[in-house]
Amino acid sequence: MKILITGASSGIGAEFARQYASPENELFLLARREEKLCKLQNELDSQCKRICLLTVDVRDFELLQEKVREIGTLDMVILNAGISLGHSHTKIPTIAEFKNLYDVNVLSQHAVLEVVLPKMQEQKSGKIVFISSLSSLFTMPSAKVYASSKRALNAYAEGIRYKYKEDGIKVITILPGFIKSELTDKNDFTMPFLLDTDEGVQMMKRAIDRGKEFYAFPLRFYLIIRLLNLLPSLLRQRIVNYLH
Ligand SMILES: NC(=O)c1ccc[n+]([C@@H]2O[C@H](COP(=O)([O-])OP(=O)(O)OC[C@H]3O[C@@H](n4cnc5c(N)ncnc54)[C@H](OP(=O)(O)O)[C@@H]3O)[C@@H](O)[C@H]2O)c1
């Protein structure tokens, strides 16, 4: 399989590279930090058919599309690159921060797919994996910009799923809870149901390999969020105030 993984230099993306490293697979690993990507390539080179590094800032949409075009056909794309603004209870995010986050978390995904989708349509097959977040289902005020970007991603992924299903393209939306990574290392609060990176990615890989269209986990955390969403808004507001 030819697999493109964005945000492959650390955390979930790097662990996806490790778990998809096999003699049948050609991995295309994309991120900005070249030294991290090279280290990963050295670690996995002997286990893979081929590893190719793409050192790109996903906010540079033109260069991103050029690099993705150079790959040619792909069997799977894991759209994983993403950032958060942290959890500030007091600071109002600036418009520049808001735009930057949307460029990475939402628009760059479309930049990749604008190139990838016609090729997958031609070959009548392909898997597109969106790494969203459980936070897209319940917005904590301290992470509203991040949560909104992931909710936008869910809606976008849903549209892509309906549109391209008949072309043999499978769209998989994954909503993880908390997983250890550089992103969560910055959080200074207790993260419920926090998973180790390898365990979290194992669960996601299993869902992808089975072709699940929607996978939200850990299950207990997902069910709690579903339950919170069923509550009357006044009660939900009280719970948010308490947690905040
Ligand atoms: N960890 C969690 O608990 C959790 C939960 C739900 C969803 N997620 C999602 O999972 C994804 C991976 O996050 P993570 O937790 O593994 O965090 P991470 O360790 O910080 O990884 C983020 C990855 O995205 C890349 N990236 C960020 N900005 C980029 C840019 N402008 N251009 C190219 N690459 C860029 C980073 O590479 P460079 O810095 O080298 O560019 C890095 O490889 C994100 O979409 C995140 O929202 C994470």
Coordinates of C-alpha atoms and ligand atoms in Angstrom, one line a residue:
M1 CA 0.0 0.0 0.0
K2 CA 1.1 3.6 -0.7
I3 CA 0.2 5.6 2.4
L4 CA 0.6 9.3 3.1
I5 CA 0.7 10.4 6.7
T6 CA 0.6 14.1 7.5
G7 CA 2.0 15.3 10.8
A8 CA 4.3 12.3 10.9
S9 CA 7.1 13.8 12.9
S10 CA 5.7 13.2 16.4
G11 CA 2.9 11.8 18.5
I12 CA 0.0 10.0 16.7
G13 CA 1.4 10.5 13.2
A14 CA 4.8 9.1 14.0
E15 CA 3.2 6.1 15.7
F16 CA 1.0 5.5 12.7
A17 CA 4.2 5.3 10.6
R18 CA 5.6 2.7 13.1
Q19 CA 2.5 0.6 13.0
Y20 CA 2.1 0.7 9.2
A21 CA 5.8 0.0 8.6
S22 CA 5.9 -3.3 6.7
P23 CA 7.5 -4.8 3.6
E24 CA 4.3 -4.3 1.6
N25 CA 4.0 -0.6 2.5
E26 CA 5.5 2.6 1.0
L27 CA 5.2 5.4 3.5
F28 CA 5.1 9.1 2.6
L29 CA 5.8 11.0 5.8
L30 CA 5.0 14.7 5.9
A31 CA 5.8 17.4 8.5
R32 CA 8.0 20.4 9.0
R33 CA 10.7 19.1 11.3
E34 CA 13.1 17.3 9.0
E35 CA 15.4 16.0 11.7
K36 CA 12.5 14.2 13.4
L37 CA 11.3 12.7 10.1
C38 CA 14.9 11.5 9.3
K39 CA 15.2 9.9 12.7
L40 CA 11.9 8.0 12.1
Q41 CA 13.1 7.1 8.6
N42 CA 16.3 5.6 10.0
E43 CA 14.2 3.6 12.6
L44 CA 11.8 2.2 10.0
D45 CA 13.7 2.0 6.8
S46 CA 14.6 -1.7 7.0
Q47 CA 10.9 -2.6 7.8
C48 CA 9.3 -0.9 4.8
K49 CA 9.3 -1.2 1.0
R50 CA 10.2 2.5 0.8
I51 CA 10.0 5.6 3.0
C52 CA 9.8 9.0 1.4
L53 CA 10.0 12.2 3.4
L54 CA 8.1 15.4 2.6
T55 CA 9.3 18.3 4.5
V56 CA 6.5 20.8 4.1
D57 CA 4.6 23.3 6.1
V58 CA 0.9 22.4 5.4
R59 CA 0.0 26.1 5.5
D60 CA 2.0 26.5 2.3
F61 CA -0.9 25.1 0.2
E62 CA 0.9 25.5 -3.1
L63 CA 4.0 23.6 -2.1
L64 CA 1.9 21.0 -0.2
Q65 CA -0.1 20.3 -3.4
E66 CA 3.1 20.1 -5.5
K67 CA 4.6 17.6 -3.1
V68 CA 1.4 15.5 -3.0
R69 CA 1.1 15.6 -6.8
E70 CA 4.7 14.2 -7.1
I71 CA 3.7 11.1 -5.2
G72 CA 1.2 10.0 -7.8
T73 CA -1.4 7.5 -6.8
L74 CA -2.1 6.7 -3.2
D75 CA -4.0 3.9 -1.5
M76 CA -4.5 5.7 1.8
V77 CA -4.1 9.2 3.2
I78 CA -4.1 9.8 7.0
L79 CA -4.9 13.5 7.5
N80 CA -3.4 13.8 10.9
A81 CA -1.5 17.1 11.0
G82 CA -3.1 19.3 13.6
I83 CA -2.5 21.9 16.3
S84 CA -4.3 23.3 19.3
L85 CA -4.1 26.7 21.0
G86 CA -3.8 25.1 24.4
H87 CA -6.5 25.7 27.1
S88 CA -6.7 29.3 28.1
H89 CA -9.5 30.3 30.5
T90 CA -8.9 34.0 30.2
K91 CA -7.2 34.9 26.9
I92 CA -9.4 35.6 23.8
P93 CA -7.7 34.0 20.8
T94 CA -6.4 36.5 18.3
I95 CA -7.7 36.4 14.7
A96 CA -4.2 35.4 13.6
E97 CA -4.2 32.4 15.9
F98 CA -7.7 31.5 14.8
K99 CA -6.8 31.6 11.1
N100 CA -3.5 29.7 11.7
L101 CA -5.3 26.9 13.4
Y102 CA -7.9 26.7 10.7
D103 CA -5.2 26.7 8.0
V104 CA -3.6 23.6 9.6
N105 CA -6.6 21.7 11.0
V106 CA -9.1 22.3 8.2
L107 CA -7.9 24.0 5.0
S108 CA -4.7 21.9 4.6
Q109 CA -6.8 18.8 4.6
H110 CA -8.7 20.1 1.5
A111 CA -5.5 21.2 -0.1
V112 CA -4.3 17.5 0.1
L113 CA -7.6 16.1 -1.1
E114 CA -8.0 18.4 -4.0
V115 CA -5.0 16.6 -5.5
V116 CA -5.7 13.1 -4.1
L117 CA -9.5 12.7 -4.8
P118 CA -9.4 12.8 -8.6
K119 CA -6.6 10.1 -8.6
M120 CA -8.6 7.9 -6.2
Q121 CA -11.7 8.4 -8.4
E122 CA -9.7 7.2 -11.4
Q123 CA -8.4 4.1 -9.7
K124 CA -11.8 3.5 -8.1
S125 CA -10.4 2.9 -4.6
G126 CA -8.7 4.5 -1.7
K127 CA -9.0 5.3 2.0
I128 CA -9.1 8.8 3.5
V129 CA -8.7 9.0 7.3
F130 CA -9.6 12.2 9.1
I131 CA -8.1 12.5 12.6
S132 CA -10.8 14.6 14.3
S133 CA -11.3 14.7 18.1
L134 CA -13.9 13.9 20.8
S135 CA -13.7 17.6 21.6
S136 CA -15.7 18.2 18.4
L137 CA -18.7 16.7 20.1
F138 CA -18.7 18.8 23.3
T139 CA -17.2 22.3 23.3
M140 CA -15.3 23.3 26.4
P141 CA -15.0 27.1 26.3
S142 CA -11.2 27.0 26.8
A143 CA -10.8 25.0 23.6
K144 CA -13.5 26.5 21.5
V145 CA -11.4 27.3 18.4
Y146 CA -9.8 23.8 18.3
A147 CA -13.2 22.1 18.9
S148 CA -14.9 24.2 16.2
S149 CA -12.1 23.3 13.7
K150 CA -12.6 19.6 14.4
R151 CA -16.4 19.9 14.2
A152 CA -15.9 21.6 10.8
L153 CA -13.7 18.7 9.8
N154 CA -16.4 16.2 10.8
A155 CA -18.9 18.0 8.5
Y156 CA -16.4 18.1 5.7
A157 CA -15.5 14.4 6.0
E158 CA -19.2 13.5 6.0
G159 CA -19.7 15.3 2.7
I160 CA -16.6 13.7 1.2
R161 CA -17.9 10.3 2.3
Y162 CA -21.4 10.7 0.7
K163 CA -20.0 12.2 -2.5
Y164 CA -17.2 9.7 -3.2
K165 CA -18.7 6.4 -1.8
E166 CA -19.8 5.2 -5.3
D167 CA -16.2 5.8 -6.6
G168 CA -14.9 3.2 -4.2
I169 CA -13.4 5.7 -1.8
K170 CA -13.8 4.9 1.9
V171 CA -13.8 7.9 4.3
I172 CA -13.0 7.2 7.9
T173 CA -13.5 9.8 10.7
I174 CA -11.7 9.1 13.9
L175 CA -12.5 11.0 17.1
P176 CA -9.8 10.2 19.7
G177 CA -10.1 11.2 23.4
F178 CA -6.8 12.2 25.1
I179 CA -3.6 10.4 23.8
K180 CA -0.1 11.1 25.0
S181 CA 1.8 13.4 22.5
E182 CA 3.5 16.7 22.3
L183 CA 0.1 18.3 22.0
T184 CA -1.3 16.9 25.2
D185 CA 2.1 17.3 27.1
K186 CA 1.2 21.0 27.2
N187 CA -2.1 20.4 29.1
D188 CA -1.8 21.2 32.8
F189 CA -5.0 19.5 33.9
T190 CA -5.9 15.9 34.5
M191 CA -6.9 14.3 31.3
P192 CA -9.6 11.7 31.7
F193 CA -9.0 8.2 30.1
L194 CA -5.6 9.3 28.8
L195 CA -4.1 6.6 26.5
D196 CA -0.5 5.8 25.7
T197 CA 0.4 6.8 22.1
D198 CA 0.9 3.2 20.9
E199 CA -2.3 1.9 22.5
G200 CA -4.3 4.8 21.1
V201 CA -2.9 4.3 17.6
Q202 CA -3.4 0.5 17.8
M203 CA -7.1 1.1 18.4
M204 CA -7.3 3.6 15.5
K205 CA -5.4 1.2 13.1
R206 CA -7.8 -1.6 14.0
A207 CA -10.8 0.6 13.1
I208 CA -9.1 1.8 9.8
D209 CA -8.2 -1.8 8.8
R210 CA -11.8 -2.9 9.4
G211 CA -13.0 0.0 7.4
K212 CA -15.2 1.6 10.1
E213 CA -16.6 4.9 8.9
F214 CA -16.8 6.5 12.3
Y215 CA -14.7 5.6 15.3
A216 CA -14.9 7.6 18.6
F217 CA -12.9 6.3 21.6
P218 CA -12.3 5.5 24.4
L219 CA -15.8 4.2 24.5
R220 CA -16.5 5.3 28.1
F221 CA -15.4 8.8 27.4
Y222 CA -17.5 8.9 24.2
L223 CA -20.6 7.7 26.0
I224 CA -20.2 10.3 28.7
I225 CA -20.1 13.0 26.1
R226 CA -23.1 11.6 24.3
L227 CA -24.9 11.6 27.6
L228 CA -23.9 15.2 28.4
N229 CA -25.3 16.3 25.0
L230 CA -28.7 14.8 25.9
L231 CA -29.0 17.0 29.0
P232 CA -31.1 20.2 29.0
S233 CA -28.9 23.1 28.2
L234 CA -29.2 24.7 31.6
L235 CA -27.8 21.6 33.2
R236 CA -25.0 21.3 30.6
Q237 CA -24.1 25.0 31.3
R238 CA -23.8 24.1 35.1
I239 CA -21.5 21.2 34.3
V240 CA -19.4 23.3 32.0
N241 CA -19.1 26.0 34.7
Y242 CA -18.1 23.3 37.2
L243 CA -15.5 21.7 34.9
H244 CA -14.1 25.1 33.7
Ligands
LIG1 N1 -3.2 13.7 21.4 C1 -4.5 13.8 21.6 O1 -5.0 13.6 22.7 C2 -5.4 14.1 20.4 C3 -6.8 13.9 20.6 C4 -7.7 14.1 19.6 C5 -7.2 14.5 18.4 N2 -5.9 14.7 18.2 C6 -5.4 15.1 16.9 O2 -4.4 14.2 16.4 C7 -3.5 14.8 15.5 C8 -2.0 14.6 15.9 O3 -1.8 15.3 17.1 P1 -0.8 14.7 18.2 O4 -1.5 14.6 19.5 O5 0.0 13.6 17.7 O6 0.2 16.0 18.4 P2 1.7 16.3 18.0 O7 2.6 15.3 18.6 O8 1.9 17.8 18.3 O9 1.7 16.1 16.4 C9 1.3 17.1 15.5 C10 1.9 16.8 14.1 O10 1.4 17.8 13.2 C11 2.4 18.3 12.5 N3 2.2 19.7 12.2 C12 1.7 20.7 13.0 N4 1.7 21.9 12.3 C13 2.1 21.6 11.0 C14 2.4 22.4 9.9 N5 2.1 23.7 9.9 N6 2.8 21.8 8.8 C15 3.1 20.5 8.8 N7 2.9 19.7 9.8 C16 2.4 20.2 10.9 C17 3.6 18.3 13.5 O11 4.8 18.3 12.7 P3 5.9 19.5 12.7 O12 5.8 20.3 13.9 O13 7.2 18.8 12.5 O14 5.5 20.2 11.4 C18 3.4 16.9 14.1 O15 4.0 15.9 13.4 C19 -4.0 16.3 15.5 O16 -4.8 16.5 14.4 C20 -4.7 16.4 16.8 O17 -5.7 17.5 16.7 C21 -5.0 14.5 19.2

